[in-house]
Amino acid sequence: CASGLARLARDSADHVAVISGAKSSTGHFGTGIYATCKEPQLFGSKEAVLFNNHWPRAVGVHEGSDQRHASTLLARGCPDAGPQDARNRPVCDAILSDESRRSLADYCVPLLVPQRFAYNIWERLPPDLIGWCPGCNRWGEKQWSG
């Protein structure tokens, strides 16, 4: 079974089905395909791309929660800051040590999208988030601008 770029690049690929399969209905910013308008080299490293794409929500630490999970670690760190804050180093380490995410910044797939279908959460919210403040996720939590 092909995965990643190989799945997109196959000559026989049904590209509409491939793109539809990438759509998230449970993401932090509503239904859709998550992307960034930043060029890959502007991130400076694969690690920075992984932090941008997988920075967690800070959830309350409670008994029974996985103490090594990035969201639990962020709740103990500095939820209002990003990966540059030293208090969030354990969050960064958790993201980078997650085997399922390790290869998710190995390549970039450019998307040409009509402007009416592209949303920048800092400027124009997607339909699922109407009513929230710009820069917030679906729970109304302000995001760090990575």
CSV table of N, CA and C in Angstrom, one decimal:
chain,number,residue,atom,x,y,z
A,1,CYS,N,0.8,-1.2,0.0
A,1,CYS,CA,0.0,0.0,0.0
A,1,CYS,C,0.9,1.3,0.0
A,2,ALA,N,0.7,2.1,-1.0
A,2,ALA,CA,1.5,3.3,-1.0
A,2,ALA,C,1.1,4.3,0.0
A,3,SER,N,2.0,5.1,0.5
A,3,SER,CA,1.7,6.1,1.5
A,3,SER,C,2.5,7.4,1.1
A,4,GLY,N,2.1,8.5,1.8
A,4,GLY,CA,2.8,9.7,1.6
A,4,GLY,C,2.8,10.2,0.2
A,5,LEU,N,4.0,10.7,-0.2
A,5,LEU,CA,4.1,11.2,-1.6
A,5,LEU,C,3.9,10.2,-2.6
A,6,ALA,N,4.3,8.9,-2.4
A,6,ALA,CA,4.2,7.9,-3.4
A,6,ALA,C,2.7,7.7,-3.7
A,7,ARG,N,1.8,7.9,-2.7
A,7,ARG,CA,0.4,7.7,-3.0
A,7,ARG,C,-0.1,8.8,-3.9
A,8,LEU,N,0.4,10.0,-3.7
A,8,LEU,CA,0.0,11.2,-4.5
A,8,LEU,C,0.5,11.1,-5.9
A,9,ALA,N,1.8,10.6,-6.0
A,9,ALA,CA,2.5,10.7,-7.3
A,9,ALA,C,2.2,9.6,-8.3
A,10,ARG,N,1.5,8.5,-7.8
A,10,ARG,CA,1.2,7.4,-8.7
A,10,ARG,C,0.4,7.9,-9.9
A,11,ASP,N,0.8,7.4,-11.1
A,11,ASP,CA,0.1,7.8,-12.3
A,11,ASP,C,-1.4,7.4,-12.3
A,12,SER,N,-1.6,6.2,-11.6
A,12,SER,CA,-3.0,5.7,-11.6
A,12,SER,C,-3.8,6.2,-10.4
A,13,ALA,N,-3.2,7.1,-9.7
A,13,ALA,CA,-4.0,7.6,-8.5
A,13,ALA,C,-5.2,8.4,-8.9
A,14,ASP,N,-6.3,8.2,-8.2
A,14,ASP,CA,-7.5,9.0,-8.3
A,14,ASP,C,-7.2,10.2,-7.4
A,15,HIS,N,-6.8,11.3,-8.0
A,15,HIS,CA,-6.3,12.4,-7.2
A,15,HIS,C,-7.4,13.1,-6.4
A,16,VAL,N,-8.6,13.1,-6.9
A,16,VAL,CA,-9.7,13.6,-6.1
A,16,VAL,C,-9.9,12.8,-4.9
A,17,ALA,N,-9.9,11.4,-5.0
A,17,ALA,CA,-10.1,10.6,-3.8
A,17,ALA,C,-8.9,10.7,-2.9
A,18,VAL,N,-7.7,10.9,-3.4
A,18,VAL,CA,-6.5,11.1,-2.5
A,18,VAL,C,-6.7,12.3,-1.7
A,19,ILE,N,-7.0,13.4,-2.3
A,19,ILE,CA,-7.2,14.7,-1.6
A,19,ILE,C,-8.4,14.6,-0.6
A,20,SER,N,-9.5,14.0,-1.1
A,20,SER,CA,-10.6,13.9,-0.2
A,20,SER,C,-10.2,13.0,1.1
A,21,GLY,N,-9.4,12.1,0.9
A,21,GLY,CA,-8.9,11.2,2.0
A,21,GLY,C,-8.1,12.0,3.0
A,22,ALA,N,-7.5,13.1,2.6
A,22,ALA,CA,-6.7,13.9,3.4
A,22,ALA,C,-7.5,14.9,4.3
A,23,LYS,N,-8.8,15.0,4.0
A,23,LYS,CA,-9.6,15.9,4.7
A,23,LYS,C,-9.9,15.5,6.1
A,24,SER,N,-9.9,16.4,7.0
A,24,SER,CA,-10.1,16.1,8.4
A,24,SER,C,-11.5,16.7,8.8
A,25,SER,N,-12.3,16.0,9.5
A,25,SER,CA,-13.6,16.5,10.0
A,25,SER,C,-13.5,16.7,11.5
A,26,THR,N,-12.4,16.4,12.1
A,26,THR,CA,-12.3,16.5,13.6
A,26,THR,C,-11.1,17.4,14.0
A,27,GLY,N,-10.6,18.1,13.0
A,27,GLY,CA,-9.4,19.0,13.3
A,27,GLY,C,-9.7,20.2,14.2
A,28,HIS,N,-8.6,20.8,14.6
A,28,HIS,CA,-8.7,21.9,15.5
A,28,HIS,C,-9.4,23.1,14.9
A,29,PHE,N,-9.4,23.2,13.5
A,29,PHE,CA,-9.9,24.4,12.9
A,29,PHE,C,-11.1,24.1,11.9
A,30,GLY,N,-11.8,23.0,12.2
A,30,GLY,CA,-12.9,22.7,11.4
A,30,GLY,C,-12.6,21.7,10.3
A,31,THR,N,-13.6,21.5,9.4
A,31,THR,CA,-13.5,20.5,8.4
A,31,THR,C,-12.6,21.0,7.2
A,32,GLY,N,-11.7,20.2,6.7
A,32,GLY,CA,-10.9,20.6,5.6
A,32,GLY,C,-9.5,20.0,5.5
A,33,ILE,N,-8.7,20.4,4.6
A,33,ILE,CA,-7.4,20.0,4.5
A,33,ILE,C,-6.5,21.1,5.1
A,34,TYR,N,-5.6,20.7,6.0
A,34,TYR,CA,-4.8,21.6,6.7
A,34,TYR,C,-3.5,21.9,6.0
A,35,ALA,N,-3.2,23.1,5.8
A,35,ALA,CA,-2.0,23.5,5.1
A,35,ALA,C,-1.4,24.8,5.6
A,36,THR,N,-0.3,25.3,5.1
A,36,THR,CA,0.2,26.5,5.6
A,36,THR,C,0.6,27.3,4.3
A,37,CYS,N,0.6,28.6,4.4
A,37,CYS,CA,1.0,29.5,3.3
A,37,CYS,C,2.5,29.8,3.3
A,38,LYS,N,3.1,29.3,4.4
A,38,LYS,CA,4.6,29.5,4.5
A,38,LYS,C,5.4,28.5,3.6
A,39,GLU,N,6.4,29.0,2.9
A,39,GLU,CA,7.2,28.1,2.1
A,39,GLU,C,8.1,27.3,3.1
A,40,PRO,N,8.4,26.0,2.7
A,40,PRO,CA,9.1,25.1,3.6
A,40,PRO,C,10.4,25.7,4.2
A,41,GLN,N,11.2,26.4,3.4
A,41,GLN,CA,12.4,26.9,3.9
A,41,GLN,C,12.3,28.0,4.9
A,42,LEU,N,11.1,28.6,5.0
A,42,LEU,CA,10.9,29.7,6.0
A,42,LEU,C,10.7,29.1,7.4
A,43,PHE,N,10.4,27.8,7.5
A,43,PHE,CA,10.4,27.2,8.8
A,43,PHE,C,11.8,27.0,9.4
A,44,GLY,N,12.7,26.8,8.5
A,44,GLY,CA,14.1,26.7,9.0
A,44,GLY,C,14.5,25.2,9.3
A,45,SER,N,13.6,24.4,9.6
A,45,SER,CA,13.9,23.0,9.9
A,45,SER,C,12.7,22.1,9.8
A,46,LYS,N,12.9,20.8,9.7
A,46,LYS,CA,11.8,19.9,9.7
A,46,LYS,C,11.1,19.9,11.1
A,47,GLU,N,11.9,20.1,12.1
A,47,GLU,CA,11.4,20.1,13.4
A,47,GLU,C,10.4,21.2,13.6
A,48,ALA,N,10.7,22.4,13.0
A,48,ALA,CA,9.8,23.5,13.1
A,48,ALA,C,8.5,23.2,12.4
A,49,VAL,N,8.5,22.5,11.3
A,49,VAL,CA,7.3,22.1,10.5
A,49,VAL,C,6.5,21.2,11.4
A,50,LEU,N,7.1,20.2,12.0
A,50,LEU,CA,6.4,19.3,12.9
A,50,LEU,C,5.7,20.0,14.1
A,51,PHE,N,6.4,21.0,14.7
A,51,PHE,CA,5.8,21.8,15.8
A,51,PHE,C,4.6,22.5,15.2
A,52,ASN,N,4.8,23.2,14.1
A,52,ASN,CA,3.7,24.0,13.5
A,52,ASN,C,2.4,23.1,13.3
A,53,ASN,N,2.7,21.9,12.7
A,53,ASN,CA,1.6,21.0,12.3
A,53,ASN,C,1.0,20.2,13.4
A,54,HIS,N,1.7,20.0,14.5
A,54,HIS,CA,1.3,19.1,15.5
A,54,HIS,C,1.3,19.7,16.9
A,55,TRP,N,1.3,21.0,17.1
A,55,TRP,CA,1.3,21.6,18.4
A,55,TRP,C,0.0,21.3,19.1
A,56,PRO,N,0.0,20.8,20.3
A,56,PRO,CA,-1.2,20.3,20.9
A,56,PRO,C,-2.0,21.4,21.6
A,57,ARG,N,-3.2,21.0,21.9
A,57,ARG,CA,-4.1,21.8,22.8
A,57,ARG,C,-3.6,21.5,24.2
A,58,ALA,N,-3.6,22.5,25.1
A,58,ALA,CA,-3.3,22.3,26.5
A,58,ALA,C,-4.6,21.7,27.2
A,59,VAL,N,-4.5,20.5,27.6
A,59,VAL,CA,-5.6,19.9,28.4
A,59,VAL,C,-5.3,19.8,29.8
A,60,GLY,N,-6.2,19.8,30.7
A,60,GLY,CA,-6.0,19.7,32.1
A,60,GLY,C,-5.3,18.4,32.4
A,61,VAL,N,-4.4,18.5,33.3
A,61,VAL,CA,-3.7,17.2,33.8
A,61,VAL,C,-4.6,16.6,34.8
A,62,HIS,N,-5.0,15.4,34.6
A,62,HIS,CA,-5.8,14.7,35.6
A,62,HIS,C,-5.3,13.3,35.8
A,63,GLU,N,-5.7,12.7,36.9
A,63,GLU,CA,-5.2,11.3,37.2
A,63,GLU,C,-5.6,10.4,36.1
A,64,GLY,N,-4.7,9.6,35.6
A,64,GLY,CA,-5.0,8.6,34.6
A,64,GLY,C,-4.6,9.2,33.2
A,65,SER,N,-4.3,10.5,33.1
A,65,SER,CA,-3.8,11.0,31.8
A,65,SER,C,-2.4,10.6,31.5
A,66,ASP,N,-2.1,10.4,30.2
A,66,ASP,CA,-0.7,10.0,29.8
A,66,ASP,C,0.2,11.2,30.1
A,67,GLN,N,1.1,11.0,31.1
A,67,GLN,CA,2.0,12.1,31.5
A,67,GLN,C,3.0,12.4,30.5
A,68,ARG,N,3.2,11.5,29.5
A,68,ARG,CA,4.2,11.8,28.4
A,68,ARG,C,3.5,12.4,27.1
A,69,HIS,N,2.2,12.5,27.1
A,69,HIS,CA,1.5,13.0,25.9
A,69,HIS,C,1.8,14.5,25.8
A,70,ALA,N,2.0,15.0,24.6
A,70,ALA,CA,2.3,16.4,24.4
A,70,ALA,C,1.3,17.4,25.0
A,71,SER,N,0.0,17.1,24.9
A,71,SER,CA,-1.0,18.0,25.5
A,71,SER,C,-0.9,18.1,27.0
A,72,THR,N,-0.6,17.0,27.6
A,72,THR,CA,-0.4,16.9,29.1
A,72,THR,C,0.8,17.7,29.5
A,73,LEU,N,1.9,17.6,28.7
A,73,LEU,CA,3.1,18.3,29.0
A,73,LEU,C,2.9,19.8,28.8
A,74,LEU,N,2.1,20.2,27.8
A,74,LEU,CA,1.9,21.6,27.5
A,74,LEU,C,1.1,22.2,28.7
A,75,ALA,N,0.2,21.5,29.2
A,75,ALA,CA,-0.6,22.0,30.4
A,75,ALA,C,0.4,22.3,31.5
A,76,ARG,N,1.5,21.6,31.6
A,76,ARG,CA,2.5,21.8,32.7
A,76,ARG,C,3.5,22.9,32.3
A,77,GLY,N,3.6,23.1,31.0
A,77,GLY,CA,4.6,24.1,30.5
A,77,GLY,C,4.0,25.5,30.4
A,78,CYS,N,4.0,26.1,29.2
A,78,CYS,CA,3.5,27.4,29.1
A,78,CYS,C,2.5,27.4,27.9
A,79,PRO,N,1.2,27.1,28.1
A,79,PRO,CA,0.3,27.0,27.0
A,79,PRO,C,0.1,28.2,26.1
A,80,ASP,N,0.4,29.4,26.6
A,80,ASP,CA,0.3,30.6,25.8
A,80,ASP,C,1.5,30.9,24.9
A,81,ALA,N,2.5,30.1,25.0
A,81,ALA,CA,3.7,30.2,24.2
A,81,ALA,C,3.9,29.0,23.3
A,82,GLY,N,4.8,29.2,22.4
A,82,GLY,CA,5.1,28.1,21.4
A,82,GLY,C,6.3,27.3,21.8
A,83,PRO,N,6.9,26.6,20.8
A,83,PRO,CA,8.0,25.8,21.0
A,83,PRO,C,9.3,26.5,21.4
A,84,GLN,N,9.4,27.8,21.1
A,84,GLN,CA,10.6,28.6,21.5
A,84,GLN,C,10.7,28.8,23.0
A,85,ASP,N,9.7,28.7,23.7
A,85,ASP,CA,9.7,28.8,25.2
A,85,ASP,C,10.3,27.6,25.8
A,86,ALA,N,11.4,27.8,26.6
A,86,ALA,CA,12.1,26.7,27.2
A,86,ALA,C,11.2,25.8,28.1
A,87,ARG,N,10.1,26.4,28.7
A,87,ARG,CA,9.2,25.6,29.5
A,87,ARG,C,8.5,24.6,28.7
A,88,ASN,N,8.5,24.7,27.4
A,88,ASN,CA,7.8,23.8,26.5
A,88,ASN,C,8.7,22.8,25.8
A,89,ARG,N,9.9,22.7,26.3
A,89,ARG,CA,10.9,21.8,25.7
A,89,ARG,C,10.4,20.3,25.8
A,90,PRO,N,9.8,19.9,26.9
A,90,PRO,CA,9.2,18.5,27.0
A,90,PRO,C,8.1,18.3,25.9
A,91,VAL,N,7.4,19.3,25.5
A,91,VAL,CA,6.3,19.2,24.5
A,91,VAL,C,7.0,18.9,23.2
A,92,CYS,N,8.1,19.7,22.9
A,92,CYS,CA,8.8,19.5,21.6
A,92,CYS,C,9.4,18.1,21.6
A,93,ASP,N,10.0,17.7,22.7
A,93,ASP,CA,10.6,16.3,22.7
A,93,ASP,C,9.5,15.3,22.4
A,94,ALA,N,8.3,15.4,23.0
A,94,ALA,CA,7.2,14.5,22.8
A,94,ALA,C,6.8,14.4,21.3
A,95,ILE,N,6.7,15.6,20.7
A,95,ILE,CA,6.3,15.6,19.3
A,95,ILE,C,7.4,15.0,18.4
A,96,LEU,N,8.7,15.3,18.7
A,96,LEU,CA,9.8,14.7,17.9
A,96,LEU,C,10.0,13.3,18.1
A,97,SER,N,9.6,12.7,19.2
A,97,SER,CA,9.9,11.3,19.5
A,97,SER,C,8.7,10.4,19.1
A,98,ASP,N,7.6,11.0,18.6
A,98,ASP,CA,6.4,10.3,18.2
A,98,ASP,C,6.7,9.7,16.8
A,99,GLU,N,6.9,8.3,16.8
A,99,GLU,CA,7.3,7.6,15.5
A,99,GLU,C,6.3,7.8,14.4
A,100,SER,N,5.0,8.0,14.8
A,100,SER,CA,4.0,8.1,13.7
A,100,SER,C,4.0,9.5,13.0
A,101,ARG,N,4.8,10.4,13.6
A,101,ARG,CA,4.9,11.8,13.0
A,101,ARG,C,6.2,12.1,12.4
A,102,ARG,N,7.2,11.2,12.7
A,102,ARG,CA,8.6,11.5,12.3
A,102,ARG,C,8.8,11.8,10.8
A,103,SER,N,8.0,11.2,9.9
A,103,SER,CA,8.2,11.4,8.5
A,103,SER,C,7.2,12.4,7.9
A,104,LEU,N,6.4,13.0,8.7
A,104,LEU,CA,5.4,13.9,8.2
A,104,LEU,C,5.9,15.2,7.7
A,105,ALA,N,7.1,15.5,7.7
A,105,ALA,CA,7.7,16.7,7.2
A,105,ALA,C,8.8,16.4,6.2
A,106,ASP,N,8.7,15.2,5.6
A,106,ASP,CA,9.7,14.8,4.6
A,106,ASP,C,9.6,15.5,3.3
A,107,TYR,N,8.4,15.9,2.9
A,107,TYR,CA,8.2,16.6,1.6
A,107,TYR,C,7.1,17.6,1.8
A,108,CYS,N,7.0,18.4,0.7
A,108,CYS,CA,5.9,19.4,0.7
A,108,CYS,C,5.1,19.2,-0.6
A,109,VAL,N,3.8,19.3,-0.5
A,109,VAL,CA,2.9,19.1,-1.6
A,109,VAL,C,2.2,20.5,-1.8
A,110,PRO,N,2.6,21.2,-2.9
A,110,PRO,CA,1.9,22.5,-3.1
A,110,PRO,C,0.5,22.3,-3.5
A,111,LEU,N,-0.4,23.1,-3.0
A,111,LEU,CA,-1.8,23.1,-3.3
A,111,LEU,C,-2.2,24.4,-3.9
A,112,LEU,N,-2.8,24.4,-5.1
A,112,LEU,CA,-3.4,25.6,-5.7
A,112,LEU,C,-4.8,25.6,-5.4
A,113,VAL,N,-5.3,26.5,-4.6
A,113,VAL,CA,-6.6,26.5,-4.1
A,113,VAL,C,-7.2,27.9,-4.4
A,114,PRO,N,-8.4,27.9,-4.9
A,114,PRO,CA,-9.1,29.2,-5.1
A,114,PRO,C,-9.2,30.0,-3.8
A,115,GLN,N,-9.0,31.3,-3.8
A,115,GLN,CA,-8.9,32.0,-2.5
A,115,GLN,C,-10.2,31.9,-1.7
A,116,ARG,N,-11.3,31.7,-2.4
A,116,ARG,CA,-12.6,31.6,-1.6
A,116,ARG,C,-12.7,30.3,-0.8
A,117,PHE,N,-11.8,29.3,-1.1
A,117,PHE,CA,-11.8,28.1,-0.3
A,117,PHE,C,-10.6,28.0,0.7
A,118,ALA,N,-9.8,29.0,0.7
A,118,ALA,CA,-8.6,29.0,1.6
A,118,ALA,C,-8.9,30.0,2.7
A,119,TYR,N,-8.6,29.5,3.9
A,119,TYR,CA,-8.8,30.3,5.1
A,119,TYR,C,-7.6,30.5,5.9
A,120,ASN,N,-7.3,31.7,6.3
A,120,ASN,CA,-6.2,32.0,7.2
A,120,ASN,C,-6.8,32.3,8.5
A,121,ILE,N,-6.6,31.5,9.5
A,121,ILE,CA,-7.3,31.7,10.8
A,121,ILE,C,-7.1,33.0,11.5
A,122,TRP,N,-6.0,33.7,11.1
A,122,TRP,CA,-5.7,35.0,11.7
A,122,TRP,C,-6.5,36.1,10.9
A,123,GLU,N,-7.0,35.8,9.8
A,123,GLU,CA,-7.7,36.9,9.0
A,123,GLU,C,-9.2,36.5,8.7
A,124,ARG,N,-9.5,35.3,8.3
A,124,ARG,CA,-10.8,34.9,7.9
A,124,ARG,C,-11.0,33.5,8.4
A,125,LEU,N,-12.0,33.3,9.3
A,125,LEU,CA,-12.3,32.0,9.8
A,125,LEU,C,-13.1,31.1,8.9
A,126,PRO,N,-12.8,29.8,8.9
A,126,PRO,CA,-13.6,28.9,8.1
A,126,PRO,C,-15.0,28.8,8.6
A,127,PRO,N,-15.9,28.3,7.8
A,127,PRO,CA,-17.4,28.3,8.2
A,127,PRO,C,-17.6,27.6,9.5
A,128,ASP,N,-16.9,26.5,9.8
A,128,ASP,CA,-17.1,25.8,11.1
A,128,ASP,C,-16.7,26.6,12.3
A,129,LEU,N,-16.0,27.7,12.1
A,129,LEU,CA,-15.5,28.5,13.3
A,129,LEU,C,-16.1,29.9,13.4
A,130,ILE,N,-17.1,30.1,12.6
A,130,ILE,CA,-17.8,31.4,12.6
A,130,ILE,C,-18.3,31.7,14.1
A,131,GLY,N,-18.0,32.8,14.6
A,131,GLY,CA,-18.4,33.2,15.9
A,131,GLY,C,-17.2,33.1,16.9
A,132,TRP,N,-16.1,32.5,16.5
A,132,TRP,CA,-14.9,32.5,17.4
A,132,TRP,C,-14.1,33.7,17.0
A,133,CYS,N,-13.1,33.9,17.8
A,133,CYS,CA,-12.2,35.0,17.5
A,133,CYS,C,-11.1,34.6,16.5
A,134,PRO,N,-10.6,35.5,15.7
A,134,PRO,CA,-9.6,35.2,14.7
A,134,PRO,C,-8.4,34.6,15.5
A,135,GLY,N,-7.7,33.6,14.9
A,135,GLY,CA,-6.6,33.0,15.6
A,135,GLY,C,-6.9,31.9,16.6
A,136,CYS,N,-8.2,31.6,16.7
A,136,CYS,CA,-8.7,30.6,17.7
A,136,CYS,C,-9.0,29.3,17.0
A,137,ASN,N,-8.9,28.2,17.8
A,137,ASN,CA,-9.3,26.9,17.3
A,137,ASN,C,-10.8,26.7,17.6
A,138,ARG,N,-11.3,25.5,17.3
A,138,ARG,CA,-12.7,25.2,17.5
A,138,ARG,C,-13.2,25.2,18.9
A,139,TRP,N,-12.3,25.3,19.9
A,139,TRP,CA,-12.7,25.4,21.3
A,139,TRP,C,-12.5,26.8,21.8
A,140,GLY,N,-12.2,27.8,20.9
A,140,GLY,CA,-12.1,29.2,21.3
A,140,GLY,C,-10.7,29.5,21.9
A,141,GLU,N,-9.8,28.6,21.8
A,141,GLU,CA,-8.4,28.8,22.4
A,141,GLU,C,-7.5,29.5,21.4
A,142,LYS,N,-6.9,30.6,21.8
A,142,LYS,CA,-6.0,31.4,21.0
A,142,LYS,C,-4.8,30.5,20.6
A,143,GLN,N,-4.3,30.6,19.4
A,143,GLN,CA,-3.2,29.8,18.9
A,143,GLN,C,-1.9,30.7,18.9
A,144,TRP,N,-0.8,30.0,19.0
A,144,TRP,CA,0.5,30.8,18.8
A,144,TRP,C,0.7,30.8,17.3
A,145,SER,N,1.3,31.9,16.9
A,145,SER,CA,1.5,32.1,15.5
A,145,SER,C,2.9,31.6,15.1
A,146,GLY,N,2.9,30.4,14.6
A,146,GLY,CA,4.1,29.7,14.3
A,146,GLY,C,4.5,30.1,12.9
